[in-house]
mmCIF file of C-alpha atoms and ligand atoms in Angstrom:
data_model
loop_
_atom_site.group_PDB
_atom_site.id
_atom_site.type_symbol
_atom_site.label_atom_id
_atom_site.label_comp_id
_atom_site.label_asym_id
_atom_site.label_seq_id
_atom_site.Cartn_x
_atom_site.Cartn_y
_atom_site.Cartn_z
ATOM 1 C CA UNK A 672 -49.288 -58.206 27.506
ATOM 2 C CA UNK A 673 -50.418 -57.227 23.975
ATOM 3 C CA UNK A 674 -48.142 -55.285 21.635
ATOM 4 C CA UNK A 675 -50.236 -52.126 21.855
ATOM 5 C CA UNK A 676 -50.253 -52.224 25.647
ATOM 6 C CA UNK A 677 -46.517 -52.698 26.154
ATOM 7 C CA UNK A 678 -45.530 -51.045 29.405
ATOM 8 C CA UNK A 679 -41.744 -50.588 29.719
ATOM 9 C CA UNK A 680 -42.150 -50.149 33.479
ATOM 10 C CA UNK A 681 -43.970 -53.453 33.889
ATOM 11 C CA UNK A 682 -42.270 -56.087 31.755
ATOM 12 C CA UNK A 683 -43.410 -59.687 31.336
ATOM 13 C CA UNK A 684 -41.737 -62.123 33.713
ATOM 14 C CA UNK A 685 -38.363 -63.287 32.353
ATOM 15 C CA UNK A 686 -37.588 -65.887 34.998
ATOM 16 C CA UNK A 687 -35.451 -68.732 33.627
ATOM 17 C CA UNK A 688 -34.338 -66.733 30.567
ATOM 18 C CA UNK A 689 -30.737 -65.725 29.841
ATOM 19 C CA UNK A 690 -29.494 -62.560 28.081
ATOM 20 C CA UNK A 691 -26.056 -61.353 27.032
ATOM 21 C CA UNK A 692 -25.485 -57.593 26.657
ATOM 22 C CA UNK A 693 -22.368 -56.025 25.121
ATOM 23 C CA UNK A 694 -21.126 -52.678 26.439
ATOM 24 C CA UNK A 695 -23.063 -53.325 29.652
ATOM 25 C CA UNK A 696 -21.040 -51.136 32.012
ATOM 26 C CA UNK A 697 -22.534 -47.810 30.919
ATOM 27 C CA UNK A 698 -25.291 -46.055 29.007
ATOM 28 C CA UNK A 699 -28.052 -47.974 27.257
ATOM 29 C CA UNK A 700 -26.320 -51.291 27.834
ATOM 30 C CA UNK A 701 -26.294 -50.803 31.606
ATOM 31 C CA UNK A 702 -29.929 -49.702 31.786
ATOM 32 C CA UNK A 703 -31.011 -52.566 29.521
ATOM 33 C CA UNK A 704 -29.352 -54.956 31.987
ATOM 34 C CA UNK A 705 -31.195 -53.317 34.881
ATOM 35 C CA UNK A 706 -34.547 -53.653 33.148
ATOM 36 C CA UNK A 707 -33.931 -57.279 32.163
ATOM 37 C CA UNK A 708 -32.750 -58.195 35.649
ATOM 38 C CA UNK A 709 -35.720 -56.447 37.254
ATOM 39 C CA UNK A 710 -37.984 -58.608 35.070
ATOM 40 C CA UNK A 711 -36.332 -61.720 36.540
ATOM 41 C CA UNK A 712 -33.898 -62.632 33.748
ATOM 42 C CA UNK A 713 -30.356 -63.876 34.288
ATOM 43 C CA UNK A 714 -28.106 -61.237 32.690
ATOM 44 C CA UNK A 715 -24.544 -61.627 31.476
ATOM 45 C CA UNK A 716 -23.087 -58.107 31.563
ATOM 46 C CA UNK A 717 -20.129 -57.905 29.200
ATOM 47 C CA UNK A 718 -17.572 -55.159 28.762
ATOM 48 C CA UNK A 719 -13.952 -54.548 27.905
ATOM 49 C CA UNK A 720 -12.679 -53.300 31.259
ATOM 50 C CA UNK A 721 -12.803 -55.364 34.490
ATOM 51 C CA UNK A 722 -13.009 -52.409 36.887
ATOM 52 C CA UNK A 723 -15.770 -50.689 34.943
ATOM 53 C CA UNK A 724 -17.672 -53.973 34.753
ATOM 54 C CA UNK A 725 -17.295 -54.576 38.491
ATOM 55 C CA UNK A 726 -18.588 -51.067 39.269
ATOM 56 C CA UNK A 727 -21.586 -51.592 36.990
ATOM 57 C CA UNK A 728 -22.391 -54.975 38.493
ATOM 58 C CA UNK A 729 -22.185 -53.526 42.018
ATOM 59 C CA UNK A 730 -24.513 -50.670 41.026
ATOM 60 C CA UNK A 731 -27.009 -53.030 39.430
ATOM 61 C CA UNK A 732 -27.135 -55.365 42.404
ATOM 62 C CA UNK A 733 -27.614 -52.339 44.671
ATOM 63 C CA UNK A 734 -30.449 -50.935 42.552
ATOM 64 C CA UNK A 735 -32.147 -54.268 41.783
ATOM 65 C CA UNK A 736 -32.085 -56.366 44.951
ATOM 66 C CA UNK A 737 -31.958 -60.079 44.201
ATOM 67 C CA UNK A 738 -30.789 -59.532 40.596
ATOM 68 C CA UNK A 739 -29.247 -62.551 38.872
ATOM 69 C CA UNK A 740 -26.191 -61.187 37.061
ATOM 70 C CA UNK A 741 -22.656 -62.149 36.131
ATOM 71 C CA UNK A 742 -19.922 -60.312 34.254
ATOM 72 C CA UNK A 743 -17.843 -61.343 31.273
ATOM 73 C CA UNK A 744 -14.871 -59.622 29.648
ATOM 74 C CA UNK A 745 -15.640 -58.976 25.989
ATOM 75 C CA UNK A 746 -13.971 -56.368 23.794
ATOM 76 C CA UNK A 747 -16.064 -56.158 20.635
ATOM 77 C CA UNK A 748 -13.201 -54.577 18.677
ATOM 78 C CA UNK A 749 -11.042 -57.669 19.211
ATOM 79 C CA UNK A 750 -11.836 -60.871 17.317
ATOM 80 C CA UNK A 751 -9.841 -63.005 19.787
ATOM 81 C CA UNK A 752 -11.925 -61.638 22.654
ATOM 82 C CA UNK A 753 -15.106 -62.408 20.683
ATOM 83 C CA UNK A 754 -13.997 -65.995 20.127
ATOM 84 C CA UNK A 755 -13.226 -66.502 23.834
ATOM 85 C CA UNK A 756 -16.567 -65.059 24.984
ATOM 86 C CA UNK A 757 -18.495 -66.992 22.329
ATOM 87 C CA UNK A 758 -16.844 -70.249 23.431
ATOM 88 C CA UNK A 759 -17.906 -69.622 27.015
ATOM 89 C CA UNK A 760 -21.502 -68.620 26.210
ATOM 90 C CA UNK A 761 -21.803 -71.184 23.415
ATOM 91 C CA UNK A 762 -21.227 -74.021 25.886
ATOM 92 C CA UNK A 763 -24.312 -73.053 27.881
ATOM 93 C CA UNK A 764 -27.664 -74.674 27.606
ATOM 94 C CA UNK A 765 -29.497 -71.656 26.204
ATOM 95 C CA UNK A 766 -29.265 -68.017 25.280
ATOM 96 C CA UNK A 767 -32.622 -66.262 24.930
ATOM 97 C CA UNK A 768 -31.385 -62.877 23.843
ATOM 98 C CA UNK A 769 -28.265 -61.127 22.648
ATOM 99 C CA UNK A 770 -28.118 -57.325 22.788
ATOM 100 C CA UNK A 771 -25.472 -56.046 20.365
ATOM 101 C CA UNK A 772 -25.140 -52.674 22.037
ATOM 102 C CA UNK A 773 -21.454 -51.757 22.562
ATOM 103 C CA UNK A 774 -20.363 -48.827 20.480
ATOM 104 C CA UNK A 775 -17.792 -46.147 19.872
ATOM 105 C CA UNK A 776 -20.080 -43.121 19.809
ATOM 106 C CA UNK A 777 -17.340 -40.480 19.744
ATOM 107 C CA UNK A 778 -14.936 -41.789 17.085
ATOM 108 C CA UNK A 779 -11.297 -40.670 17.034
ATOM 109 C CA UNK A 780 -10.458 -37.593 14.985
ATOM 110 C CA UNK A 781 -8.037 -39.589 12.805
ATOM 111 C CA UNK A 782 -8.625 -43.066 11.386
ATOM 112 C CA UNK A 783 -7.279 -45.736 13.772
ATOM 113 C CA UNK A 784 -6.997 -49.491 13.412
ATOM 114 C CA UNK A 785 -7.287 -52.323 15.950
ATOM 115 C CA UNK A 786 -4.776 -55.097 16.635
ATOM 116 C CA UNK A 787 -6.645 -57.063 13.917
ATOM 117 C CA UNK A 788 -5.956 -54.163 11.491
ATOM 118 C CA UNK A 789 -9.618 -53.160 11.208
ATOM 119 C CA UNK A 790 -10.831 -49.566 11.442
ATOM 120 C CA UNK A 791 -11.765 -49.106 15.097
ATOM 121 C CA UNK A 792 -15.346 -47.833 14.754
ATOM 122 C CA UNK A 793 -16.288 -50.465 12.177
ATOM 123 C CA UNK A 794 -14.534 -53.177 14.218
ATOM 124 C CA UNK A 795 -16.264 -52.243 17.500
ATOM 125 C CA UNK A 796 -19.753 -51.373 16.301
ATOM 126 C CA UNK A 797 -20.161 -53.753 13.350
ATOM 127 C CA UNK A 798 -17.627 -56.512 12.753
ATOM 128 C CA UNK A 799 -17.317 -57.725 16.351
ATOM 129 C CA UNK A 800 -21.083 -57.967 16.704
ATOM 130 C CA UNK A 801 -21.385 -59.770 13.374
ATOM 131 C CA UNK A 802 -18.798 -62.315 14.569
ATOM 132 C CA UNK A 803 -20.353 -62.662 18.020
ATOM 133 C CA UNK A 804 -23.906 -63.167 16.743
ATOM 134 C CA UNK A 805 -22.728 -65.651 14.108
ATOM 135 C CA UNK A 806 -20.892 -67.633 16.786
ATOM 136 C CA UNK A 807 -23.899 -67.818 19.115
ATOM 137 C CA UNK A 808 -26.586 -69.149 16.790
ATOM 138 C CA UNK A 809 -26.555 -72.588 18.426
ATOM 139 C CA UNK A 810 -27.400 -71.432 22.007
ATOM 140 C CA UNK A 811 -29.927 -68.943 20.578
ATOM 141 C CA UNK A 812 -31.578 -71.766 18.632
ATOM 142 C CA UNK A 813 -31.529 -74.036 21.698
ATOM 143 C CA UNK A 814 -33.622 -71.426 23.537
ATOM 144 C CA UNK A 815 -36.306 -72.045 20.883
ATOM 145 C CA UNK A 816 -36.477 -68.722 19.042
ATOM 146 C CA UNK A 817 -33.673 -66.800 20.742
ATOM 147 C CA UNK A 818 -33.350 -63.248 19.509
ATOM 148 C CA UNK A 819 -30.496 -60.915 18.604
ATOM 149 C CA UNK A 820 -31.060 -57.148 18.663
ATOM 150 C CA UNK A 821 -28.831 -54.746 16.734
ATOM 151 C CA UNK A 822 -28.488 -51.092 17.795
ATOM 152 C CA UNK A 823 -29.079 -48.772 14.841
ATOM 153 C CA UNK A 824 -29.600 -45.028 14.828
ATOM 154 C CA UNK A 825 -31.895 -42.341 13.462
ATOM 155 C CA UNK A 826 -28.666 -40.818 12.040
ATOM 156 C CA UNK A 827 -28.806 -43.514 9.332
ATOM 157 C CA UNK A 828 -31.135 -41.231 7.376
ATOM 158 C CA UNK A 829 -28.298 -38.706 7.054
ATOM 159 C CA UNK A 830 -25.735 -40.685 5.085
ATOM 160 C CA UNK A 831 -25.566 -43.366 2.406
ATOM 161 C CA UNK A 832 -23.329 -46.414 2.810
ATOM 162 C CA UNK A 833 -20.420 -47.163 0.488
ATOM 163 C CA UNK A 834 -20.158 -50.967 0.238
ATOM 164 C CA UNK A 835 -16.869 -50.612 -1.639
ATOM 165 C CA UNK A 836 -15.165 -49.072 1.400
ATOM 166 C CA UNK A 837 -16.793 -50.208 4.695
ATOM 167 C CA UNK A 838 -13.642 -49.430 6.685
ATOM 168 C CA UNK A 839 -13.239 -45.933 5.259
ATOM 169 C CA UNK A 840 -9.750 -46.372 3.908
ATOM 170 C CA UNK A 841 -10.582 -43.236 1.904
ATOM 171 C CA UNK A 842 -12.281 -40.138 3.255
ATOM 172 C CA UNK A 843 -12.441 -40.982 6.975
ATOM 173 C CA UNK A 844 -14.155 -38.459 9.209
ATOM 174 C CA UNK A 845 -15.409 -39.244 12.738
ATOM 175 C CA UNK A 846 -19.018 -38.443 11.834
ATOM 176 C CA UNK A 847 -18.910 -40.505 8.662
ATOM 177 C CA UNK A 848 -17.335 -43.451 10.502
ATOM 178 C CA UNK A 849 -20.094 -43.416 13.107
ATOM 179 C CA UNK A 850 -23.044 -43.016 10.744
ATOM 180 C CA UNK A 851 -21.661 -45.544 8.277
ATOM 181 C CA UNK A 852 -21.196 -48.037 11.134
ATOM 182 C CA UNK A 853 -24.846 -47.637 12.115
ATOM 183 C CA UNK A 854 -26.084 -48.059 8.522
ATOM 184 C CA UNK A 855 -23.923 -51.190 8.337
ATOM 185 C CA UNK A 856 -25.384 -52.455 11.628
ATOM 186 C CA UNK A 857 -28.940 -52.060 10.338
ATOM 187 C CA UNK A 858 -28.046 -53.657 6.980
ATOM 188 C CA UNK A 859 -26.624 -56.695 8.802
ATOM 189 C CA UNK A 860 -29.563 -56.928 11.214
ATOM 190 C CA UNK A 861 -32.100 -57.094 8.372
ATOM 191 C CA UNK A 862 -29.891 -59.398 6.275
ATOM 192 C CA UNK A 863 -29.461 -61.735 9.252
ATOM 193 C CA UNK A 864 -33.242 -62.033 9.463
ATOM 194 C CA UNK A 865 -33.489 -63.020 5.771
ATOM 195 C CA UNK A 866 -30.673 -65.565 6.044
ATOM 196 C CA UNK A 867 -31.955 -67.118 9.261
ATOM 197 C CA UNK A 868 -35.414 -67.510 7.704
ATOM 198 C CA UNK A 869 -33.950 -69.032 4.530
ATOM 199 C CA UNK A 870 -31.925 -71.481 6.620
ATOM 200 C CA UNK A 871 -35.013 -72.343 8.698
ATOM 201 C CA UNK A 872 -33.169 -71.529 11.928
ATOM 202 C CA UNK A 873 -35.248 -70.800 15.032
ATOM 203 C CA UNK A 874 -33.357 -67.566 15.707
ATOM 204 C CA UNK A 875 -34.706 -64.019 15.252
ATOM 205 C CA UNK A 876 -32.986 -60.783 14.302
ATOM 206 C CA UNK A 877 -34.521 -57.416 15.224
ATOM 207 C CA UNK A 878 -33.153 -53.874 14.815
ATOM 208 C CA UNK A 879 -33.787 -51.013 17.262
ATOM 209 C CA UNK A 880 -32.787 -47.367 17.556
ATOM 210 C CA UNK A 881 -32.905 -45.539 20.915
ATOM 211 C CA UNK A 882 -33.680 -42.009 19.673
ATOM 212 C CA UNK A 883 -31.487 -39.370 21.286
ATOM 213 C CA UNK A 884 -30.603 -40.583 24.776
ATOM 214 C CA UNK A 885 -28.110 -38.512 26.739
ATOM 215 C CA UNK A 886 -26.093 -38.913 29.883
ATOM 216 C CA UNK A 887 -26.980 -35.392 31.081
ATOM 217 C CA UNK A 888 -30.639 -36.354 31.463
ATOM 218 C CA UNK A 889 -29.880 -39.667 33.152
ATOM 219 C CA UNK A 890 -29.778 -40.484 36.849
ATOM 220 C CA UNK A 891 -26.253 -40.257 38.321
ATOM 221 C CA UNK A 892 -24.846 -43.659 39.308
ATOM 222 C CA UNK A 893 -21.296 -43.928 40.623
ATOM 223 C CA UNK A 894 -19.032 -45.710 38.144
ATOM 224 C CA UNK A 895 -21.816 -45.940 35.544
ATOM 225 C CA UNK A 896 -23.140 -42.479 34.774
ATOM 226 C CA UNK A 897 -21.325 -39.452 36.154
ATOM 227 C CA UNK A 898 -22.260 -36.523 33.904
ATOM 228 C CA UNK A 899 -20.453 -33.206 34.184
ATOM 229 C CA UNK A 900 -22.368 -30.050 35.104
ATOM 230 C CA UNK A 901 -21.999 -28.969 31.485
ATOM 231 C CA UNK A 902 -23.612 -32.132 30.143
ATOM 232 C CA UNK A 903 -26.469 -31.751 32.657
ATOM 233 C CA UNK A 904 -26.945 -28.162 31.463
ATOM 234 C CA UNK A 905 -26.824 -29.049 27.753
ATOM 235 C CA UNK A 906 -29.046 -32.098 28.256
ATOM 236 C CA UNK A 907 -31.696 -30.006 29.945
ATOM 237 C CA UNK A 908 -31.471 -27.291 27.285
ATOM 238 C CA UNK A 909 -32.258 -29.983 24.700
ATOM 239 C CA UNK A 910 -35.039 -31.533 26.780
ATOM 240 C CA UNK A 911 -37.595 -31.235 23.970
ATOM 241 C CA UNK A 912 -35.657 -33.697 21.799
ATOM 242 C CA UNK A 913 -33.682 -35.796 24.278
ATOM 243 C CA UNK A 914 -34.397 -38.454 26.858
ATOM 244 C CA UNK A 915 -32.475 -40.348 29.525
ATOM 245 C CA UNK A 916 -30.478 -43.473 28.702
ATOM 246 C CA UNK A 917 -32.850 -45.336 30.995
ATOM 247 C CA UNK A 918 -35.753 -44.463 28.694
ATOM 248 C CA UNK A 919 -33.579 -45.055 25.612
ATOM 249 C CA UNK A 920 -33.049 -48.616 26.832
ATOM 250 C CA UNK A 921 -36.804 -49.204 26.677
ATOM 251 C CA UNK A 922 -36.508 -49.695 22.911
ATOM 252 C CA UNK A 923 -33.874 -52.465 22.725
ATOM 253 C CA UNK A 924 -35.500 -54.160 25.729
ATOM 254 C CA UNK A 925 -38.869 -54.257 23.982
ATOM 255 C CA UNK A 926 -37.153 -55.478 20.796
ATOM 256 C CA UNK A 927 -35.640 -58.303 22.868
ATOM 257 C CA UNK A 928 -38.730 -59.278 24.858
ATOM 258 C CA UNK A 929 -41.954 -58.460 23.070
ATOM 259 C CA UNK A 930 -43.351 -61.668 21.545
ATOM 260 C CA UNK A 931 -45.134 -59.459 18.984
ATOM 261 C CA UNK A 932 -41.828 -58.014 17.668
ATOM 262 C CA UNK A 933 -41.258 -60.009 14.511
ATOM 263 C CA UNK A 934 -37.881 -60.995 13.172
ATOM 264 C CA UNK A 935 -36.799 -58.363 10.632
ATOM 265 C CA UNK A 936 -38.772 -55.571 12.320
ATOM 266 C CA UNK A 937 -37.451 -52.145 13.313
ATOM 267 C CA UNK A 938 -38.256 -50.325 16.566
ATOM 268 C CA UNK A 939 -37.765 -46.802 17.875
ATOM 269 C CA UNK A 940 -39.237 -44.234 20.287
ATOM 270 C CA UNK A 941 -42.730 -42.872 19.558
ATOM 271 C CA UNK A 942 -41.525 -39.283 19.019
ATOM 272 C CA UNK A 943 -38.499 -40.499 16.999
ATOM 273 C CA UNK A 944 -35.921 -38.995 19.375
ATOM 274 C CA UNK A 945 -37.764 -39.882 22.608
ATOM 275 C CA UNK A 946 -40.734 -41.721 23.971
ATOM 276 C CA UNK A 947 -42.032 -45.219 24.540
ATOM 277 C CA UNK A 948 -41.021 -47.876 21.998
ATOM 278 C CA UNK A 949 -43.117 -48.673 18.937
ATOM 279 C CA UNK A 950 -42.535 -50.044 15.407
ATOM 280 C CA UNK A 951 -40.572 -47.548 13.282
ATOM 281 C CA UNK A 952 -39.534 -47.062 9.664
ATOM 282 C CA UNK A 953 -35.887 -47.796 8.916
ATOM 283 C CA UNK A 954 -33.856 -45.607 6.544
ATOM 284 C CA UNK A 955 -34.235 -46.996 3.008
ATOM 285 C CA UNK A 956 -30.486 -47.448 2.598
ATOM 286 C CA UNK A 957 -30.442 -49.974 5.423
ATOM 287 C CA UNK A 958 -33.071 -52.154 3.687
ATOM 288 C CA UNK A 959 -31.019 -52.308 0.454
ATOM 289 C CA UNK A 960 -30.439 -56.005 -0.267
ATOM 290 C CA UNK A 961 -27.551 -55.585 -2.660
ATOM 291 C CA UNK A 962 -25.554 -53.450 -0.225
ATOM 292 C CA UNK A 963 -26.421 -55.915 2.547
ATOM 293 C CA UNK A 964 -25.185 -58.906 0.546
ATOM 294 C CA UNK A 965 -21.887 -57.193 -0.290
ATOM 295 C CA UNK A 966 -21.349 -56.112 3.293
ATOM 296 C CA UNK A 967 -22.196 -59.608 4.558
ATOM 297 C CA UNK A 968 -19.561 -61.183 2.291
ATOM 298 C CA UNK A 969 -17.030 -58.592 3.392
ATOM 299 C CA UNK A 970 -17.723 -59.267 7.078
ATOM 300 C CA UNK A 971 -17.558 -63.045 6.673
ATOM 301 C CA UNK A 972 -14.201 -62.759 4.972
ATOM 302 C CA UNK A 973 -12.752 -60.127 7.310
ATOM 303 C CA UNK A 974 -13.894 -61.774 10.542
ATOM 304 C CA UNK A 975 -13.324 -65.296 9.189
ATOM 305 C CA UNK A 976 -16.746 -66.270 10.547
ATOM 306 C CA UNK A 977 -19.218 -68.031 8.290
ATOM 307 C CA UNK A 978 -22.784 -68.138 9.489
ATOM 308 C CA UNK A 979 -24.270 -71.565 8.903
HETATM 309 N N1 LIG B 838 -27.409 -42.629 23.034
HETATM 310 C C1 LIG B 838 -27.993 -42.405 21.876
HETATM 311 O O1 LIG B 838 -28.701 -41.412 21.700
HETATM 312 C C2 LIG B 838 -27.814 -43.380 20.746
HETATM 313 C C3 LIG B 838 -28.438 -43.090 19.526
HETATM 314 C C4 LIG B 838 -28.330 -44.016 18.484
HETATM 315 C C5 LIG B 838 -27.630 -45.178 18.671
HETATM 316 N N2 LIG B 838 -27.015 -45.423 19.865
HETATM 317 C C6 LIG B 838 -26.257 -46.666 20.002
HETATM 318 O O2 LIG B 838 -26.521 -47.291 21.245
HETATM 319 C C7 LIG B 838 -25.348 -47.962 21.710
HETATM 320 C C8 LIG B 838 -25.018 -47.518 23.113
HETATM 321 O O3 LIG B 838 -24.872 -46.104 23.121
HETATM 322 P P1 LIG B 838 -24.737 -45.289 24.480
HETATM 323 O O4 LIG B 838 -25.326 -43.961 24.244
HETATM 324 O O5 LIG B 838 -25.191 -46.099 25.605
HETATM 325 O O6 LIG B 838 -23.151 -45.112 24.543
HETATM 326 P P2 LIG B 838 -22.166 -45.011 25.805
HETATM 327 O O7 LIG B 838 -22.880 -44.461 26.979
HETATM 328 O O8 LIG B 838 -20.949 -44.317 25.294
HETATM 329 O O9 LIG B 838 -21.812 -46.537 26.128
HETATM 330 C C9 LIG B 838 -21.119 -47.272 25.177
HETATM 331 C C10 LIG B 838 -20.806 -48.618 25.792
HETATM 332 O O10 LIG B 838 -20.075 -49.377 24.801
HETATM 333 C C11 LIG B 838 -18.897 -49.838 25.403
HETATM 334 N N3 LIG B 838 -17.805 -50.072 24.453
HETATM 335 C C12 LIG B 838 -17.163 -49.192 23.657
HETATM 336 N N4 LIG B 838 -16.182 -49.819 22.973
HETATM 337 C C13 LIG B 838 -16.214 -51.121 23.356
HETATM 338 C C14 LIG B 838 -15.465 -52.273 23.017
HETATM 339 N N5 LIG B 838 -14.436 -52.213 22.146
HETATM 340 N N6 LIG B 838 -15.768 -53.465 23.597
HETATM 341 C C15 LIG B 838 -16.797 -53.536 24.487
HETATM 342 N N7 LIG B 838 -17.530 -52.479 24.875
HETATM 343 C C16 LIG B 838 -17.229 -51.284 24.306
HETATM 344 C C17 LIG B 838 -18.520 -48.785 26.420
HETATM 345 O O11 LIG B 838 -17.587 -49.315 27.336
HETATM 346 P P3 LIG B 838 -16.388 -48.409 27.952
HETATM 347 O O12 LIG B 838 -16.983 -47.746 29.143
HETATM 348 O O13 LIG B 838 -15.352 -49.429 28.291
HETATM 349 O O14 LIG B 838 -15.959 -47.447 26.897
HETATM 350 C C18 LIG B 838 -19.888 -48.527 27.007
HETATM 351 O O15 LIG B 838 -20.227 -49.527 27.932
HETATM 352 C C19 LIG B 838 -24.252 -47.667 20.692
HETATM 353 O O16 LIG B 838 -24.167 -48.745 19.791
HETATM 354 C C20 LIG B 838 -24.763 -46.436 19.988
HETATM 355 O O17 LIG B 838 -24.290 -46.332 18.664
HETATM 356 C C21 LIG B 838 -27.074 -44.544 20.910
#
């Protein structure tokens, strides 16, 4: 299938390929798993809560008969949990794709820290994924060009990034924590591409944003997506600029699978907030090499993970 003719409803066969998805029990992560499994891939659905994971796995197997899936506990805000999951996946023969999707999308009103003493939004959305991806380079390389995909956001155009204070010790607000975490995610995704190329590693790094994908416009699935009447109403009121999470997942799935998606590229929906996936233009701040280098050093030190 050529790049221009990509059809998210008819994906290339993924038989024999293995993918790990974080935050797989709900939202974009869940629907990405469905789409990958429907294309024949083996999918490792990871999440932080066993019951929520079990419900999501049951739903997926019901909706995609014959799907090849397993579940894995992985809390991206917890560096110990990352190490345990990375040890398990790292021992496998290959990993073709890693979808760094899990996210706190409604940050707490007041700044909170994790057991590792990191700010919770930064820890969940950024640091955990940086540590996980850095720990899984070997199985990605063994797949011969395995790919990691980072979940950015169109909100990155709305705020700069302060490399002196990635964990918002000063001036925390929920909105700022979220947007800053997404700028940081994009910075790391593009920096990972440069470093992997420089090191000559056969691993790719791609960044994707899913537009504006809401639960209220998404099919109801018990234990996975159970929107309130209010969110259905609001979602439909905003129909001109929103899409379902199922359609939002089209973007990261294309970023993972399309052979024409180059390492270092950025993908988003055609109409910015909705539509089929196509190459997009990333906010300038997230392409800034100096900010990226400072953030990279900070993450390596804070997570105690050094990418080879
Ligand atoms: N939806 C959009 O319009 C949009 C736009 C731009 C970017 N994004 C990005 O896309 C990603 C997914 O968003 P979404 O809309 O699908 O959100 P969502 O429906 O709220 O799902 C978030 C997922 O992340 C998981 N998660 C949260 N904290 C976690 C942790 N500490 N460890 C492991 N998993 C954790 C959640 O699990 P629990 O059920 O256990 O909480 C859930 O499975 C996020 O990174 C978000 O920033 C979304």
